[in-house]
């Protein structure tokens, strides 16, 4: 574990130089990323890069995880929706910063694996669901914040409808190959859109997104 501990320390020091929210940094330091990657990739768990988790999906680069989490502006009382559970790593980070996390995954095997990992690690404020064609999880709406961990061709109106007034939606928008990470703050008078920079995610599949 010594090598992993050293790698974790180096990663956290790297993130401190780029992420202002100290609570996000603390959460990144506390969540064991090696528990959310395939066993044969544990050696690379604290590299600042995405890693494959099977089924054509990835666990996101730690810096992107931290950046997206920071953009949600969490204070500990929120109900957050995550679209794209993957391994469950992003949900675990958010679970340390919000009151409740609802996360949806379209691949049943990944949803079950993430559910088991989160349960085993004691994240009791996370509910994992298998999603259908409809984006999000409307039956639990509205949400204080929504994070999408797959690339959409547009800002989804159905997700915006699941957000409270003043809520934040963080979503990669662009082509299947490269996107801009957008933060949309919902206002009836007109949504505020901020571009957080270029990124690259696997495609978001479903209504208001890409066809499978």
PDB file of C-alpha atoms in Angstrom:
ATOM      1  CA  UNK A   1       0.000   0.000   0.000  1.00  0.00           C
ATOM      2  CA  UNK A   2       3.002   2.291   0.402  1.00  0.00           C
ATOM      3  CA  UNK A   3       3.220   3.036  -3.323  1.00  0.00           C
ATOM      4  CA  UNK A   4      -0.505   3.809  -3.485  1.00  0.00           C
ATOM      5  CA  UNK A   5      -0.288   6.063  -0.428  1.00  0.00           C
ATOM      6  CA  UNK A   6       2.556   8.004  -2.017  1.00  0.00           C
ATOM      7  CA  UNK A   7       0.657   8.256  -5.306  1.00  0.00           C
ATOM      8  CA  UNK A   8      -2.454   9.505  -3.475  1.00  0.00           C
ATOM      9  CA  UNK A   9      -0.402  12.173  -1.706  1.00  0.00           C
ATOM     10  CA  UNK A  10       1.095  13.367  -4.999  1.00  0.00           C
ATOM     11  CA  UNK A  11      -2.332  13.487  -6.647  1.00  0.00           C
ATOM     12  CA  UNK A  12      -3.892  15.494  -3.815  1.00  0.00           C
ATOM     13  CA  UNK A  13      -1.022  17.993  -3.891  1.00  0.00           C
ATOM     14  CA  UNK A  14      -1.558  18.343  -7.651  1.00  0.00           C
ATOM     15  CA  UNK A  15      -5.291  18.925  -7.161  1.00  0.00           C
ATOM     16  CA  UNK A  16      -4.671  21.554  -4.460  1.00  0.00           C
ATOM     17  CA  UNK A  17      -2.959  23.710  -7.092  1.00  0.00           C
ATOM     18  CA  UNK A  18      -6.010  23.672  -9.360  1.00  0.00           C
ATOM     19  CA  UNK A  19      -9.120  23.271  -7.160  1.00  0.00           C
ATOM     20  CA  UNK A  20     -10.111  26.011  -4.692  1.00  0.00           C
ATOM     21  CA  UNK A  21     -12.806  24.218  -2.657  1.00  0.00           C
ATOM     22  CA  UNK A  22     -11.030  22.622   0.323  1.00  0.00           C
ATOM     23  CA  UNK A  23     -14.011  20.345   1.034  1.00  0.00           C
ATOM     24  CA  UNK A  24     -13.685  18.849  -2.433  1.00  0.00           C
ATOM     25  CA  UNK A  25      -9.968  18.233  -1.885  1.00  0.00           C
ATOM     26  CA  UNK A  26     -10.715  16.554   1.448  1.00  0.00           C
ATOM     27  CA  UNK A  27     -13.315  14.297  -0.166  1.00  0.00           C
ATOM     28  CA  UNK A  28     -10.883  13.345  -2.935  1.00  0.00           C
ATOM     29  CA  UNK A  29      -8.294  12.466  -0.284  1.00  0.00           C
ATOM     30  CA  UNK A  30     -10.752  10.329   1.700  1.00  0.00           C
ATOM     31  CA  UNK A  31     -12.313   8.226  -1.067  1.00  0.00           C
ATOM     32  CA  UNK A  32     -10.145   5.195  -1.981  1.00  0.00           C
ATOM     33  CA  UNK A  33     -10.078   5.353  -5.793  1.00  0.00           C
ATOM     34  CA  UNK A  34      -8.374   1.942  -5.938  1.00  0.00           C
ATOM     35  CA  UNK A  35     -11.667   0.402  -4.757  1.00  0.00           C
ATOM     36  CA  UNK A  36     -13.440   1.706  -7.876  1.00  0.00           C
ATOM     37  CA  UNK A  37     -11.058   0.502 -10.596  1.00  0.00           C
ATOM     38  CA  UNK A  38     -10.434  -3.023 -11.937  1.00  0.00           C
ATOM     39  CA  UNK A  39      -7.954  -4.998  -9.851  1.00  0.00           C
ATOM     40  CA  UNK A  40      -5.382  -5.082 -12.630  1.00  0.00           C
ATOM     41  CA  UNK A  41      -5.380  -1.252 -12.747  1.00  0.00           C
ATOM     42  CA  UNK A  42      -5.015  -0.623  -9.003  1.00  0.00           C
ATOM     43  CA  UNK A  43      -1.391   0.404  -9.540  1.00  0.00           C
ATOM     44  CA  UNK A  44      -2.665   3.370 -11.611  1.00  0.00           C
ATOM     45  CA  UNK A  45      -5.545   4.352  -9.316  1.00  0.00           C
ATOM     46  CA  UNK A  46      -4.008   7.724  -8.406  1.00  0.00           C
ATOM     47  CA  UNK A  47      -2.723   8.670 -11.832  1.00  0.00           C
ATOM     48  CA  UNK A  48      -4.467  11.818 -13.015  1.00  0.00           C
ATOM     49  CA  UNK A  49      -6.074  10.104 -15.992  1.00  0.00           C
ATOM     50  CA  UNK A  50      -9.217   8.159 -16.860  1.00  0.00           C
ATOM     51  CA  UNK A  51      -9.129   4.364 -16.599  1.00  0.00           C
ATOM     52  CA  UNK A  52     -11.240   1.715 -18.300  1.00  0.00           C
ATOM     53  CA  UNK A  53     -13.837  -0.066 -16.147  1.00  0.00           C
ATOM     54  CA  UNK A  54     -15.304  -2.381 -18.791  1.00  0.00           C
ATOM     55  CA  UNK A  55     -18.339  -2.170 -21.102  1.00  0.00           C
ATOM     56  CA  UNK A  56     -16.648   0.660 -23.016  1.00  0.00           C
ATOM     57  CA  UNK A  57     -16.883   2.951 -19.972  1.00  0.00           C
ATOM     58  CA  UNK A  58     -14.278   4.807 -17.914  1.00  0.00           C
ATOM     59  CA  UNK A  59     -13.675   6.201 -14.457  1.00  0.00           C
ATOM     60  CA  UNK A  60     -12.989   9.888 -15.030  1.00  0.00           C
ATOM     61  CA  UNK A  61      -9.681  11.680 -14.544  1.00  0.00           C
ATOM     62  CA  UNK A  62      -9.450  12.818 -10.889  1.00  0.00           C
ATOM     63  CA  UNK A  63      -8.957  16.473 -11.847  1.00  0.00           C
ATOM     64  CA  UNK A  64     -12.179  16.406 -13.901  1.00  0.00           C
ATOM     65  CA  UNK A  65     -14.009  14.715 -10.998  1.00  0.00           C
ATOM     66  CA  UNK A  66     -12.816  17.470  -8.665  1.00  0.00           C
ATOM     67  CA  UNK A  67     -13.623  20.257 -11.144  1.00  0.00           C
ATOM     68  CA  UNK A  68     -17.166  18.995 -11.765  1.00  0.00           C
ATOM     69  CA  UNK A  69     -17.784  18.441  -8.060  1.00  0.00           C
ATOM     70  CA  UNK A  70     -16.568  21.943  -7.212  1.00  0.00           C
ATOM     71  CA  UNK A  71     -18.914  23.403  -9.842  1.00  0.00           C
ATOM     72  CA  UNK A  72     -21.925  21.853  -8.073  1.00  0.00           C
ATOM     73  CA  UNK A  73     -21.356  24.289  -5.154  1.00  0.00           C
ATOM     74  CA  UNK A  74     -22.410  21.818  -2.472  1.00  0.00           C
ATOM     75  CA  UNK A  75     -22.861  22.820   1.185  1.00  0.00           C
ATOM     76  CA  UNK A  76     -23.983  19.482   2.659  1.00  0.00           C
ATOM     77  CA  UNK A  77     -27.759  19.822   2.502  1.00  0.00           C
ATOM     78  CA  UNK A  78     -28.409  19.023  -1.143  1.00  0.00           C
ATOM     79  CA  UNK A  79     -30.070  16.189  -2.998  1.00  0.00           C
ATOM     80  CA  UNK A  80     -27.897  15.522  -6.054  1.00  0.00           C
ATOM     81  CA  UNK A  81     -28.624  13.524  -9.202  1.00  0.00           C
ATOM     82  CA  UNK A  82     -25.755  11.852 -11.036  1.00  0.00           C
ATOM     83  CA  UNK A  83     -26.362  10.606 -14.583  1.00  0.00           C
ATOM     84  CA  UNK A  84     -23.830   7.882 -15.363  1.00  0.00           C
ATOM     85  CA  UNK A  85     -22.827   5.955 -12.239  1.00  0.00           C
ATOM     86  CA  UNK A  86     -19.997   4.019 -13.846  1.00  0.00           C
ATOM     87  CA  UNK A  87     -17.865   2.555 -11.058  1.00  0.00           C
ATOM     88  CA  UNK A  88     -19.518   4.706  -8.382  1.00  0.00           C
ATOM     89  CA  UNK A  89     -16.426   6.844  -7.702  1.00  0.00           C
ATOM     90  CA  UNK A  90     -17.987  10.221  -8.518  1.00  0.00           C
ATOM     91  CA  UNK A  91     -21.048   9.323  -6.428  1.00  0.00           C
ATOM     92  CA  UNK A  92     -18.778   8.511  -3.472  1.00  0.00           C
ATOM     93  CA  UNK A  93     -17.083  11.911  -3.727  1.00  0.00           C
ATOM     94  CA  UNK A  94     -20.433  13.722  -3.848  1.00  0.00           C
ATOM     95  CA  UNK A  95     -21.811  11.604  -0.993  1.00  0.00           C
ATOM     96  CA  UNK A  96     -19.228  13.168   1.320  1.00  0.00           C
ATOM     97  CA  UNK A  97     -20.388  16.659   0.363  1.00  0.00           C
ATOM     98  CA  UNK A  98     -24.177  16.373  -0.011  1.00  0.00           C
ATOM     99  CA  UNK A  99     -27.081  14.997   1.996  1.00  0.00           C
ATOM    100  CA  UNK A 100     -28.372  12.537  -0.619  1.00  0.00           C
ATOM    101  CA  UNK A 101     -27.159  11.187  -3.964  1.00  0.00           C
ATOM    102  CA  UNK A 102     -29.397   9.564  -6.576  1.00  0.00           C
ATOM    103  CA  UNK A 103     -27.284   8.002  -9.323  1.00  0.00           C
ATOM    104  CA  UNK A 104     -28.457   6.244 -12.489  1.00  0.00           C
ATOM    105  CA  UNK A 105     -26.600   3.866 -14.802  1.00  0.00           C
ATOM    106  CA  UNK A 106     -27.874   2.278 -18.019  1.00  0.00           C
ATOM    107  CA  UNK A 107     -25.588  -0.793 -17.838  1.00  0.00           C
ATOM    108  CA  UNK A 108     -27.026  -3.153 -15.188  1.00  0.00           C
ATOM    109  CA  UNK A 109     -23.712  -4.885 -14.461  1.00  0.00           C
ATOM    110  CA  UNK A 110     -22.011  -1.568 -13.692  1.00  0.00           C
ATOM    111  CA  UNK A 111     -24.953  -0.415 -11.564  1.00  0.00           C
ATOM    112  CA  UNK A 112     -24.813  -3.581  -9.475  1.00  0.00           C
ATOM    113  CA  UNK A 113     -21.043  -3.432  -9.062  1.00  0.00           C
ATOM    114  CA  UNK A 114     -21.177   0.241  -8.029  1.00  0.00           C
ATOM    115  CA  UNK A 115     -24.038  -0.449  -5.617  1.00  0.00           C
ATOM    116  CA  UNK A 116     -22.033  -3.212  -3.929  1.00  0.00           C
ATOM    117  CA  UNK A 117     -18.824  -1.159  -3.727  1.00  0.00           C
ATOM    118  CA  UNK A 118     -20.633   1.864  -2.263  1.00  0.00           C
ATOM    119  CA  UNK A 119     -22.466  -0.343   0.254  1.00  0.00           C
ATOM    120  CA  UNK A 120     -19.260  -2.093   1.274  1.00  0.00           C
ATOM    121  CA  UNK A 121     -17.519   1.243   1.850  1.00  0.00           C
ATOM    122  CA  UNK A 122     -20.399   2.592   3.920  1.00  0.00           C
ATOM    123  CA  UNK A 123     -21.903   5.185   1.584  1.00  0.00           C
ATOM    124  CA  UNK A 124     -25.448   4.835   2.893  1.00  0.00           C
ATOM    125  CA  UNK A 125     -26.703   8.117   1.428  1.00  0.00           C
ATOM    126  CA  UNK A 126     -26.373   6.905  -2.197  1.00  0.00           C
ATOM    127  CA  UNK A 127     -29.166   5.191  -4.151  1.00  0.00           C
ATOM    128  CA  UNK A 128     -28.129   3.464  -7.400  1.00  0.00           C
ATOM    129  CA  UNK A 129     -30.774   2.841 -10.094  1.00  0.00           C
ATOM    130  CA  UNK A 130     -30.708   1.250 -13.541  1.00  0.00           C
ATOM    131  CA  UNK A 131     -31.967   3.864 -15.996  1.00  0.00           C
ATOM    132  CA  UNK A 132     -34.039   3.468 -19.135  1.00  0.00           C
ATOM    133  CA  UNK A 133     -34.302   5.693 -22.192  1.00  0.00           C
ATOM    134  CA  UNK A 134     -35.403   8.717 -20.181  1.00  0.00           C
ATOM    135  CA  UNK A 135     -32.557  10.808 -18.822  1.00  0.00           C
ATOM    136  CA  UNK A 136     -32.257  11.281 -15.098  1.00  0.00           C
ATOM    137  CA  UNK A 137     -34.614   9.993 -12.404  1.00  0.00           C
ATOM    138  CA  UNK A 138     -37.766  12.159 -12.477  1.00  0.00           C
ATOM    139  CA  UNK A 139     -39.569  10.311  -9.677  1.00  0.00           C
ATOM    140  CA  UNK A 140     -37.105  11.775  -7.128  1.00  0.00           C
ATOM    141  CA  UNK A 141     -37.061  15.304  -8.646  1.00  0.00           C
ATOM    142  CA  UNK A 142     -36.500  18.128  -8.046  1.00  0.00           C
ATOM    143  CA  UNK A 143     -32.764  18.120  -7.373  1.00  0.00           C
ATOM    144  CA  UNK A 144     -30.521  20.852  -6.032  1.00  0.00           C
ATOM    145  CA  UNK A 145     -27.763  19.865  -8.448  1.00  0.00           C
ATOM    146  CA  UNK A 146     -27.284  17.457 -11.345  1.00  0.00           C
ATOM    147  CA  UNK A 147     -23.996  16.096 -12.678  1.00  0.00           C
ATOM    148  CA  UNK A 148     -23.731  14.233 -15.984  1.00  0.00           C
ATOM    149  CA  UNK A 149     -20.651  12.066 -16.480  1.00  0.00           C
ATOM    150  CA  UNK A 150     -21.138  11.326 -20.182  1.00  0.00           C
ATOM    151  CA  UNK A 151     -21.117  13.540 -23.258  1.00  0.00           C
ATOM    152  CA  UNK A 152     -24.380  15.006 -24.549  1.00  0.00           C
ATOM    153  CA  UNK A 153     -24.972  16.654 -27.947  1.00  0.00           C
ATOM    154  CA  UNK A 154     -26.993  19.382 -26.209  1.00  0.00           C
ATOM    155  CA  UNK A 155     -28.132  20.682 -22.845  1.00  0.00           C
ATOM    156  CA  UNK A 156     -30.986  18.361 -21.926  1.00  0.00           C
ATOM    157  CA  UNK A 157     -34.309  20.086 -21.263  1.00  0.00           C
ATOM    158  CA  UNK A 158     -35.556  17.010 -19.406  1.00  0.00           C
ATOM    159  CA  UNK A 159     -32.672  17.315 -16.951  1.00  0.00           C
ATOM    160  CA  UNK A 160     -33.240  21.039 -16.514  1.00  0.00           C
ATOM    161  CA  UNK A 161     -36.875  20.267 -15.671  1.00  0.00           C
ATOM    162  CA  UNK A 162     -35.652  18.017 -12.824  1.00  0.00           C
ATOM    163  CA  UNK A 163     -33.635  20.890 -11.307  1.00  0.00           C
ATOM    164  CA  UNK A 164     -34.807  23.421  -8.733  1.00  0.00           C
ATOM    165  CA  UNK A 165     -34.731  27.153  -9.433  1.00  0.00           C
ATOM    166  CA  UNK A 166     -31.150  28.229  -8.777  1.00  0.00           C
ATOM    167  CA  UNK A 167     -29.894  24.651  -9.138  1.00  0.00           C
ATOM    168  CA  UNK A 168     -26.724  23.728 -11.012  1.00  0.00           C
ATOM    169  CA  UNK A 169     -26.362  21.324 -13.938  1.00  0.00           C
ATOM    170  CA  UNK A 170     -22.807  20.294 -14.871  1.00  0.00           C
ATOM    171  CA  UNK A 171     -22.655  18.488 -18.197  1.00  0.00           C
ATOM    172  CA  UNK A 172     -20.174  17.825 -21.057  1.00  0.00           C
ATOM    173  CA  UNK A 173     -21.701  19.077 -24.321  1.00  0.00           C
ATOM    174  CA  UNK A 174     -20.339  18.612 -27.832  1.00  0.00           C
ATOM    175  CA  UNK A 175     -19.587  15.789 -30.255  1.00  0.00           C
ATOM    176  CA  UNK A 176     -19.005  12.131 -29.459  1.00  0.00           C
ATOM    177  CA  UNK A 177     -15.240  12.786 -29.459  1.00  0.00           C
ATOM    178  CA  UNK A 178     -14.695  16.130 -27.725  1.00  0.00           C
ATOM    179  CA  UNK A 179     -16.818  18.435 -25.625  1.00  0.00           C
ATOM    180  CA  UNK A 180     -16.939  21.568 -23.482  1.00  0.00           C
ATOM    181  CA  UNK A 181     -17.765  21.144 -19.812  1.00  0.00           C
ATOM    182  CA  UNK A 182     -20.713  23.442 -19.113  1.00  0.00           C
ATOM    183  CA  UNK A 183     -22.184  24.646 -15.833  1.00  0.00           C
ATOM    184  CA  UNK A 184     -25.790  25.793 -16.201  1.00  0.00           C
ATOM    185  CA  UNK A 185     -27.471  27.620 -13.325  1.00  0.00           C
ATOM    186  CA  UNK A 186     -31.244  27.465 -13.735  1.00  0.00           C
ATOM    187  CA  UNK A 187     -33.200  30.731 -13.590  1.00  0.00           C
ATOM    188  CA  UNK A 188     -36.701  31.442 -14.892  1.00  0.00           C
ATOM    189  CA  UNK A 189     -35.395  34.778 -16.150  1.00  0.00           C
ATOM    190  CA  UNK A 190     -32.731  32.990 -18.201  1.00  0.00           C
ATOM    191  CA  UNK A 191     -30.218  30.286 -17.442  1.00  0.00           C
ATOM    192  CA  UNK A 192     -26.628  31.251 -16.734  1.00  0.00           C
ATOM    193  CA  UNK A 193     -24.103  29.192 -18.726  1.00  0.00           C
ATOM    194  CA  UNK A 194     -20.397  28.959 -17.886  1.00  0.00           C
ATOM    195  CA  UNK A 195     -17.804  27.085 -19.940  1.00  0.00           C
ATOM    196  CA  UNK A 196     -15.377  25.272 -17.623  1.00  0.00           C
ATOM    197  CA  UNK A 197     -13.090  24.100 -20.413  1.00  0.00           C
ATOM    198  CA  UNK A 198     -12.523  21.320 -22.906  1.00  0.00           C
ATOM    199  CA  UNK A 199     -13.057  17.698 -21.914  1.00  0.00           C
ATOM    200  CA  UNK A 200     -13.597  14.230 -23.356  1.00  0.00           C
ATOM    201  CA  UNK A 201     -16.247  11.784 -22.121  1.00  0.00           C
ATOM    202  CA  UNK A 202     -17.920   8.638 -23.436  1.00  0.00           C
ATOM    203  CA  UNK A 203     -21.287   9.361 -25.140  1.00  0.00           C
ATOM    204  CA  UNK A 204     -24.488   9.830 -23.145  1.00  0.00           C
ATOM    205  CA  UNK A 205     -27.121   7.403 -24.450  1.00  0.00           C
ATOM    206  CA  UNK A 206     -30.859   8.065 -24.242  1.00  0.00           C
ATOM    207  CA  UNK A 207     -33.623  10.526 -24.952  1.00  0.00           C
ATOM    208  CA  UNK A 208     -32.247  14.054 -25.538  1.00  0.00           C
ATOM    209  CA  UNK A 209     -28.811  12.471 -26.108  1.00  0.00           C
ATOM    210  CA  UNK A 210     -27.128  10.008 -28.509  1.00  0.00           C
ATOM    211  CA  UNK A 211     -28.701   6.915 -29.978  1.00  0.00           C
ATOM    212  CA  UNK A 212     -27.149   3.613 -28.828  1.00  0.00           C
TER     213      UNK A 212
END
